[in-house]
PDB file of C-alpha atoms in Angstrom:
ATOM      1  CA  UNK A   1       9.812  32.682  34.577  1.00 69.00           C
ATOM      2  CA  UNK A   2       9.276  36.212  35.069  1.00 70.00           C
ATOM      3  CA  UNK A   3       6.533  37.932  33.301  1.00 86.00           C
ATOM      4  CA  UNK A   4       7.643  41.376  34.063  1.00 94.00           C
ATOM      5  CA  UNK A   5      10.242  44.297  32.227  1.00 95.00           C
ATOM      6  CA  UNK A   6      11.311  47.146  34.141  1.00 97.00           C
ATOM      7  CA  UNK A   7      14.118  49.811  32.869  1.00 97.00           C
ATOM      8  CA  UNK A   8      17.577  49.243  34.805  1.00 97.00           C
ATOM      9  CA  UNK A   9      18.223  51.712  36.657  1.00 97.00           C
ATOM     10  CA  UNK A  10      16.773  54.979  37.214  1.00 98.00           C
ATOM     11  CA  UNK A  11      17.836  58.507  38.449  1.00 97.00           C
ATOM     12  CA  UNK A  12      15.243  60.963  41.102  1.00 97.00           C
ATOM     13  CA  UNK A  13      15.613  64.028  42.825  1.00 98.00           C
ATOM     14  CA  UNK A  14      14.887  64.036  46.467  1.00 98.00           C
ATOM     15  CA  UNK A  15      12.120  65.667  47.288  1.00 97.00           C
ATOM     16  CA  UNK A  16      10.464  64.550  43.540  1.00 97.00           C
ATOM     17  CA  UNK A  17       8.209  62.209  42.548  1.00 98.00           C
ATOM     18  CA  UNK A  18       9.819  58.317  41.606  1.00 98.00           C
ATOM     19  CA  UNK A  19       7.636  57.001  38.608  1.00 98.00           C
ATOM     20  CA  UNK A  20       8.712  53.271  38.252  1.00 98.00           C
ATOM     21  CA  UNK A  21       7.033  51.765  34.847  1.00 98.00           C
ATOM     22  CA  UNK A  22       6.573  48.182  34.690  1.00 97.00           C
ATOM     23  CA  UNK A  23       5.573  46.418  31.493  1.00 96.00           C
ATOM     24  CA  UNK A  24       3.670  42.806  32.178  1.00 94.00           C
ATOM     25  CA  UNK A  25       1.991  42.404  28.887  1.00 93.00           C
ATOM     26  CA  UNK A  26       0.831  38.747  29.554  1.00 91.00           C
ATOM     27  CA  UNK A  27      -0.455  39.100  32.690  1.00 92.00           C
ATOM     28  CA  UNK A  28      -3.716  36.884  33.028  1.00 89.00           C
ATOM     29  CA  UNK A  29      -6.572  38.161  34.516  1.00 87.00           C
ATOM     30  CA  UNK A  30      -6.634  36.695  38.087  1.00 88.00           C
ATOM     31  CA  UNK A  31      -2.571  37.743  38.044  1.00 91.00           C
ATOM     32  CA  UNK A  32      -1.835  40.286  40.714  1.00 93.00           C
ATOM     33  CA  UNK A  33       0.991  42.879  40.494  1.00 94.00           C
ATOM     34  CA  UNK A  34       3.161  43.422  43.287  1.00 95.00           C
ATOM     35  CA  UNK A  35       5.820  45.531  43.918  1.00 97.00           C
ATOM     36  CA  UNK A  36       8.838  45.141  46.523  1.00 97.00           C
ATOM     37  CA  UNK A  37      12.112  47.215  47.129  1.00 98.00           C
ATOM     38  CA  UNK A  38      15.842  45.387  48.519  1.00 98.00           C
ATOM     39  CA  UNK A  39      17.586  48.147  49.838  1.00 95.00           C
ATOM     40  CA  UNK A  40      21.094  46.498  49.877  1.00 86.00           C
ATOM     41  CA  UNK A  41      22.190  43.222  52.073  1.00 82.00           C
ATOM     42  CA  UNK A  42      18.265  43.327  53.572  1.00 93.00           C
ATOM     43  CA  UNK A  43      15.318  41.278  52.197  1.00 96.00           C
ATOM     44  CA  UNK A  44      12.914  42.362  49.785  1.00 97.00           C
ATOM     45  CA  UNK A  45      10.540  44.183  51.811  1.00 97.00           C
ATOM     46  CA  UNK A  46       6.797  44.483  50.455  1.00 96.00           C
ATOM     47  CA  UNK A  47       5.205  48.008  48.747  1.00 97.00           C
ATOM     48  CA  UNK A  48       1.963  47.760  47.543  1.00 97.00           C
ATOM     49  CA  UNK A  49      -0.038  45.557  45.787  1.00 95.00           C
ATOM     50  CA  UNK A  50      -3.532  45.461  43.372  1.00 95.00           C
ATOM     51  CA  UNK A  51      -5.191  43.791  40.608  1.00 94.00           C
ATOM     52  CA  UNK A  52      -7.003  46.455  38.346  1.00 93.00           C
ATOM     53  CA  UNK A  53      -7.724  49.249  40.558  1.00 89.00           C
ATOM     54  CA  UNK A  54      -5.105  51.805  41.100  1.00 95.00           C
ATOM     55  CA  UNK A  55      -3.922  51.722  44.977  1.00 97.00           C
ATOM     56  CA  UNK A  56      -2.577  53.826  47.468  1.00 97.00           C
ATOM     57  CA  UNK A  57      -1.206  53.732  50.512  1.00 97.00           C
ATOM     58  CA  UNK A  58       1.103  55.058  53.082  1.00 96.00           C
ATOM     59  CA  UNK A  59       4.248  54.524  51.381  1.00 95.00           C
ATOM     60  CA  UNK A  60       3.275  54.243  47.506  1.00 98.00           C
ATOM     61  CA  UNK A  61       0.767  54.616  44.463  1.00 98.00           C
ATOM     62  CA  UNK A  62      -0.009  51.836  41.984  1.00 98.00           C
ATOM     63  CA  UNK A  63      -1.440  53.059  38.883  1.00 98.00           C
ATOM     64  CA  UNK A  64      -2.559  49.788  36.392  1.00 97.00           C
ATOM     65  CA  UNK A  65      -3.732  50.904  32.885  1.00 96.00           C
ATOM     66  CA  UNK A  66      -6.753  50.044  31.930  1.00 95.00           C
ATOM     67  CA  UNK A  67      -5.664  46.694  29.826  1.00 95.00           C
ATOM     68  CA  UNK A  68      -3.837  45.804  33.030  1.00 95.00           C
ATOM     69  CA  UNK A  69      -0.401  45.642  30.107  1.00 95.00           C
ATOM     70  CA  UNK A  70       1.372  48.190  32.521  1.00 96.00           C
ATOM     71  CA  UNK A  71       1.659  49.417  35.638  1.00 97.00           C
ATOM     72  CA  UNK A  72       3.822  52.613  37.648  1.00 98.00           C
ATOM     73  CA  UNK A  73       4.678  52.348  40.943  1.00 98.00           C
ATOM     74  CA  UNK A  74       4.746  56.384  42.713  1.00 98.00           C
ATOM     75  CA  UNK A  75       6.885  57.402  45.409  1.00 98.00           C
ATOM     76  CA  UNK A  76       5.605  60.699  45.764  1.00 97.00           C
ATOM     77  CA  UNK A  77       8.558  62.668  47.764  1.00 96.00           C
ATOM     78  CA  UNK A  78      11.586  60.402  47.451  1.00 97.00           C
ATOM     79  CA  UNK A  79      14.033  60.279  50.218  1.00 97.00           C
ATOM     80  CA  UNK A  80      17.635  59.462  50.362  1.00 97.00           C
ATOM     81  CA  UNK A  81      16.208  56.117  52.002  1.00 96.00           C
ATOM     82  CA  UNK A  82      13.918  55.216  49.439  1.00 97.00           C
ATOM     83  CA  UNK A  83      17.423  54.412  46.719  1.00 97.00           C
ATOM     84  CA  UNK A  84      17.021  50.660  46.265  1.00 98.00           C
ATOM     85  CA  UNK A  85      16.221  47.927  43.902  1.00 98.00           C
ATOM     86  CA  UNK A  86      12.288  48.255  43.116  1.00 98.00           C
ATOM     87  CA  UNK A  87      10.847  44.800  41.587  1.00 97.00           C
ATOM     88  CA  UNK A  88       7.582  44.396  39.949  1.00 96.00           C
ATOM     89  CA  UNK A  89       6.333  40.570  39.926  1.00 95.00           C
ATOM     90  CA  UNK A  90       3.020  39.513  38.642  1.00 93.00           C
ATOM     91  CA  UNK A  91       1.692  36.380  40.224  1.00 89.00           C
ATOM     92  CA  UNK A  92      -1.701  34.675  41.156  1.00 82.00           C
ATOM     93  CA  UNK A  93      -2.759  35.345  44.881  1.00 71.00           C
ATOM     94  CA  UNK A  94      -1.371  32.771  47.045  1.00 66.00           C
ATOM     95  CA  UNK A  95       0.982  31.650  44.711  1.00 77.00           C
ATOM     96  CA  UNK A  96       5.092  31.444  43.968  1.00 82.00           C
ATOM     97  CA  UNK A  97       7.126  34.569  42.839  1.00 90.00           C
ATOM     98  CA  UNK A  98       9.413  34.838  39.742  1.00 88.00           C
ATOM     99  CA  UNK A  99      10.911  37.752  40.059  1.00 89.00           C
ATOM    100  CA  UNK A 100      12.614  40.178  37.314  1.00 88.00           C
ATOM    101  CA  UNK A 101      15.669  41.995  36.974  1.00 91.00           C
ATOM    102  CA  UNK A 102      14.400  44.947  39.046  1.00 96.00           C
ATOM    103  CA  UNK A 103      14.980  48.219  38.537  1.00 98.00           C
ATOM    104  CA  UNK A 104      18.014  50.430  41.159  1.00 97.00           C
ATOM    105  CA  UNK A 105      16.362  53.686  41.797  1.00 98.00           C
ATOM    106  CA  UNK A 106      18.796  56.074  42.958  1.00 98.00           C
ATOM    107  CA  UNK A 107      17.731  59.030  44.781  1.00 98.00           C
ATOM    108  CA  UNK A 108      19.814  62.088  44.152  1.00 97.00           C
ATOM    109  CA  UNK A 109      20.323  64.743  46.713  1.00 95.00           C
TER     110      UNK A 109
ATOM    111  CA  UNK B   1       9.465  43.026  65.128  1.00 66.00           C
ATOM    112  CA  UNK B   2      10.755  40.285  63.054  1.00 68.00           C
ATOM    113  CA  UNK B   3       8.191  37.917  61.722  1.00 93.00           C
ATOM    114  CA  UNK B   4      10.485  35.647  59.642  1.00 97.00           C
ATOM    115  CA  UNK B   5      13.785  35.328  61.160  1.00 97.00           C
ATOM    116  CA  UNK B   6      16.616  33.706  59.433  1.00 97.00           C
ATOM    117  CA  UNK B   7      19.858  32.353  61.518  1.00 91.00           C
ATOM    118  CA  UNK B   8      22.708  32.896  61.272  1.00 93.00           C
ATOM    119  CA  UNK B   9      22.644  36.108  59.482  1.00 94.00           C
ATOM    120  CA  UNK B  10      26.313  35.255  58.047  1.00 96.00           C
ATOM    121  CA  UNK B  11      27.654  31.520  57.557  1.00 96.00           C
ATOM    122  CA  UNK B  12      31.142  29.825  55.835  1.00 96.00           C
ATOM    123  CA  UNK B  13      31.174  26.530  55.006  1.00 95.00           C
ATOM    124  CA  UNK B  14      33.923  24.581  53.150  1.00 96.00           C
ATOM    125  CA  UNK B  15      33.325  23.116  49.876  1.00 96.00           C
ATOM    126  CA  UNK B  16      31.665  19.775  49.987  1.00 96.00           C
ATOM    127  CA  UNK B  17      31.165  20.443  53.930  1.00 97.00           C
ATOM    128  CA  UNK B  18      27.347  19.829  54.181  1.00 97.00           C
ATOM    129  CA  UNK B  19      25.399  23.085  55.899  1.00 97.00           C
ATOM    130  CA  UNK B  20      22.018  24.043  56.992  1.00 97.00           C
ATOM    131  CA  UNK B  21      20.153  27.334  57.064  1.00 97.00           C
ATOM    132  CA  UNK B  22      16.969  28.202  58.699  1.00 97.00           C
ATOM    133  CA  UNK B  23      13.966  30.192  59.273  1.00 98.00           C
ATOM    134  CA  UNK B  24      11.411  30.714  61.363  1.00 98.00           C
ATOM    135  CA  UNK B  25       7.782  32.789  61.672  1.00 97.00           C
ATOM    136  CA  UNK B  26       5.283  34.477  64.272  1.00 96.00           C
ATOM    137  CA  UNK B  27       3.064  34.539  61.381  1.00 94.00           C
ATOM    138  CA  UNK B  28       1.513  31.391  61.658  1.00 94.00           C
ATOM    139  CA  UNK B  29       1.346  31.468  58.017  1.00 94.00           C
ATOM    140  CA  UNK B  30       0.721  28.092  56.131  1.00 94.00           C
ATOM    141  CA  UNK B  31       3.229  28.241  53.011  1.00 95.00           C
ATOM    142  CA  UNK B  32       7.150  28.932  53.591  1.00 96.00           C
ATOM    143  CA  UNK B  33       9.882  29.824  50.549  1.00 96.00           C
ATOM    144  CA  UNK B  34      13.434  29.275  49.926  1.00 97.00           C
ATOM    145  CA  UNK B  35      14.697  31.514  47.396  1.00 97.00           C
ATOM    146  CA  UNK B  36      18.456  32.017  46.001  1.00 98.00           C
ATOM    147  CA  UNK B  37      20.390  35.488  45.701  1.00 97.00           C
ATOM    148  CA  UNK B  38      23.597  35.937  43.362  1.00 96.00           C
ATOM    149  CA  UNK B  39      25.558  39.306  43.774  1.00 93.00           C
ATOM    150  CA  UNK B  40      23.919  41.466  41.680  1.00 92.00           C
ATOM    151  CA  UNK B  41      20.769  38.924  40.768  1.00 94.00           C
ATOM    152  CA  UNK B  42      16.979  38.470  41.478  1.00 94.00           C
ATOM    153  CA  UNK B  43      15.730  36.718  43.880  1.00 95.00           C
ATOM    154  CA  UNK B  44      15.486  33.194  42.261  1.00 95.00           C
ATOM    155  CA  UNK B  45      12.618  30.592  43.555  1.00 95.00           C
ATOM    156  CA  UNK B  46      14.159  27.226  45.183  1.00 96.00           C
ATOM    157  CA  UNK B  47      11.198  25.719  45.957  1.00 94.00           C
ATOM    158  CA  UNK B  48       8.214  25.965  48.874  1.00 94.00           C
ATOM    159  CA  UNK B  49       5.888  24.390  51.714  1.00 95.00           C
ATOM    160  CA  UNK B  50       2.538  24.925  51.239  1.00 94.00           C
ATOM    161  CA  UNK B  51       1.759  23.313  55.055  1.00 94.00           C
ATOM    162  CA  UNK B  52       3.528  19.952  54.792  1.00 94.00           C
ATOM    163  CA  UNK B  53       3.283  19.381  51.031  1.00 94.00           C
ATOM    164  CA  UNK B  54       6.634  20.286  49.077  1.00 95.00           C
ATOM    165  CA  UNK B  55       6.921  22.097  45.654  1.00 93.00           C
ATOM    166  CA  UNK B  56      10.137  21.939  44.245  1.00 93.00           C
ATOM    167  CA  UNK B  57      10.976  24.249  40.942  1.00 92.00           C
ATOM    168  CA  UNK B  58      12.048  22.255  37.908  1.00 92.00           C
ATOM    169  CA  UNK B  59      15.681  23.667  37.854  1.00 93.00           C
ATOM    170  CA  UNK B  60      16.127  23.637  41.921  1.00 96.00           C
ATOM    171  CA  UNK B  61      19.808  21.337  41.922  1.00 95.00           C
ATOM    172  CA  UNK B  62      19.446  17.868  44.250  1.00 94.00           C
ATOM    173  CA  UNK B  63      21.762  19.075  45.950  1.00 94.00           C
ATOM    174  CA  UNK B  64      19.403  21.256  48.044  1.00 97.00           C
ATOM    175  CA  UNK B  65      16.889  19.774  50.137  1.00 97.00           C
ATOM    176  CA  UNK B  66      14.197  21.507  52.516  1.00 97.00           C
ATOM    177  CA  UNK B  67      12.543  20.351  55.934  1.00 97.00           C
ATOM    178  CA  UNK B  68       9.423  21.661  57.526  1.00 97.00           C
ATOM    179  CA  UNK B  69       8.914  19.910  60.741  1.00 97.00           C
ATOM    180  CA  UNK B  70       6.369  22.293  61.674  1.00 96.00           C
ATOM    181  CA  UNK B  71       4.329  25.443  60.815  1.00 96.00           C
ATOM    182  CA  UNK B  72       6.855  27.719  62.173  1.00 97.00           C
ATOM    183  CA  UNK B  73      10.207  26.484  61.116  1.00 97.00           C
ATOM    184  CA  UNK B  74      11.645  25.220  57.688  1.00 97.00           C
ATOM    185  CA  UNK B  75      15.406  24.366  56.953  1.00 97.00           C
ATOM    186  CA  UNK B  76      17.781  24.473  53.725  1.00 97.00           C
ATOM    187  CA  UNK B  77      19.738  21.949  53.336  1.00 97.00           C
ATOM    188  CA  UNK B  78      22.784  21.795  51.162  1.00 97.00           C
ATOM    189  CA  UNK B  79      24.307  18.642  51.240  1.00 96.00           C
ATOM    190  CA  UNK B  80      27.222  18.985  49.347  1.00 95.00           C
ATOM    191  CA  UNK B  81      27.939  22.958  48.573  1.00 96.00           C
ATOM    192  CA  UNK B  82      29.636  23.879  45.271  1.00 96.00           C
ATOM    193  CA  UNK B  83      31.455  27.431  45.118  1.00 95.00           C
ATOM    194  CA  UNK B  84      28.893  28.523  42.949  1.00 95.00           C
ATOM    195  CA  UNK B  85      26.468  28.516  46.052  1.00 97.00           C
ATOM    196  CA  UNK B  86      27.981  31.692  47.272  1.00 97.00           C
ATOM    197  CA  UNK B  87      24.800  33.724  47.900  1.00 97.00           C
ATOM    198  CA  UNK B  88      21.913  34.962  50.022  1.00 97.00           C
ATOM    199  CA  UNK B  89      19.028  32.819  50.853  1.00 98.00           C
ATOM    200  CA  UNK B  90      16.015  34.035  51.703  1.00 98.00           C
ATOM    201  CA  UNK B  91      13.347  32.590  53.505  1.00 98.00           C
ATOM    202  CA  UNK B  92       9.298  34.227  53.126  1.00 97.00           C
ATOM    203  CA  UNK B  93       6.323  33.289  54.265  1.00 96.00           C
ATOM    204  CA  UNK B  94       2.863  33.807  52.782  1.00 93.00           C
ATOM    205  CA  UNK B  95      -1.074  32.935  53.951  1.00 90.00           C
ATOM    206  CA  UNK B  96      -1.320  31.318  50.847  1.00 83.00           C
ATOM    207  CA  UNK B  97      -5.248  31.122  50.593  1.00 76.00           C
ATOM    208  CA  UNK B  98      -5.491  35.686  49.360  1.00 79.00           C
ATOM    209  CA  UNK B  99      -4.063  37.817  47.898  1.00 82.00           C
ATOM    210  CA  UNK B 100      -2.018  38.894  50.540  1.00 85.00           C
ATOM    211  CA  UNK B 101       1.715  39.445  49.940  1.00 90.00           C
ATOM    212  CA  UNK B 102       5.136  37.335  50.477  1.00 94.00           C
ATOM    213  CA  UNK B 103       6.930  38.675  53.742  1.00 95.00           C
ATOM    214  CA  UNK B 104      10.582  37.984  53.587  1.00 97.00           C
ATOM    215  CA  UNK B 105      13.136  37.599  55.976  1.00 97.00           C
ATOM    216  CA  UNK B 106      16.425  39.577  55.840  1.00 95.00           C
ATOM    217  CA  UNK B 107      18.407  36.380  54.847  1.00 97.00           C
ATOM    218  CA  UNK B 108      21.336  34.361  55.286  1.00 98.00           C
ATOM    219  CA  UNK B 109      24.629  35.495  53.018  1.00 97.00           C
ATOM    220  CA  UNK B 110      26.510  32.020  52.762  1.00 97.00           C
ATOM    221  CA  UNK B 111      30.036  32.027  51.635  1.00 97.00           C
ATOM    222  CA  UNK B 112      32.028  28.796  50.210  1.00 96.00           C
ATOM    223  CA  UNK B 113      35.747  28.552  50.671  1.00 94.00           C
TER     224      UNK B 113
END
């Protein structure tokens, strides 16, 4: 079962920064959290990923709180392209994903 | 360039008419998934290959079966499809041994009339 909340759906400005929240308040601590988008009738296509250190890179930011409880996925100039369905899944390396309900991140112009 | 390739992209089947759906990698990656897509759902797990040995999820129906003949290719088979099977399948491959993540293939919408 999934292990992850995320709000709905979600409203940004293009040209603003997209802060997706992500509640996994069970998460273990060898449990990764990774984040995907599904823009629509394409598969889920991989963000970023991290364990307790915040990440960056070329498309995203992944900010964990300290307790690992939480985590915020950054897109720090949304684009038109960038409105999709964002899903946070927490899962042990190597292993199966469950994911949530995903949240539809709509980029206004 | 694609790196998990599903085919066909689109397939209709009858009810009851038995149909299989496939993938393939250039990843050489050792652990393939089948996963199940309502409109408007999550991706939901069907069940994996980790190399030849099969995991199936508790709530996977019989009715779907899975083949990996090698590391490259791995089928979904539906033997007998219901209309509730109306969805997108998606296939994704993973290294399975790091923390390295799930790529997915762009999947195959199946349609039961």
């Amino acid at each position: 079962d999934a292990k992850t909340t995320q709000p709905p759906s979600m409203d940004c400005a293009e040209g603003r920064a997209a802060n997706l929240p992500c509640n996994h308040s069970t998460i273990s601590g060898n449990e990764y959290v990774y984040w995907y988008r599904q823009i629509h009738s394409q598969g889920p296509q991989y963000i970023i990923h991290g364990l307790k250190n915040n990440e960056t890179n070329e498309m995203a930011s992944l900010i964990i709180t300290e307790d690992r409880k939480s985590s915020t996925l950054i897109l720090p100039h949304a684009t038109l392209r960038d409105t999709a369905v964002y899903y946070c899944i927490v899962a042990l390396w190597g292993n199966q994903f469950y994911f949530g309900t995903g949240t539809s991140l709509t980029v206004i112009p | 360039d694609a790196m998990v390739i599903q085919n066909p992209r689109y397939q209709v089947t009858q009810f009851g008419k038995p149909v299989t759906l496939s993938c393939s990698q250039t990843l050489n990656h050792n652990v393939m998934y089948w996963y199940q897509q309502k409109s408007s759902q999550a991706p939901k797990l069907l069940f994996h290959y980790y190399d030849k040995d099969f995991n199936n999820e508790a709530d996977t129906p019989d009715n779907f079966q899975s083949r990996r003949p090698n590391t490259s290719f791995c089928f979904l088979d539906i033997r007998s499809p219901g209309l509730g099977d109306t969805a997108m399948y998606l296939c994704a491959t993973s290294r399975g041994r790091d923390n390295q993540p799930q790529h997915f293939g762009d999947g195959t919408r199946l349609s039961i009339l």
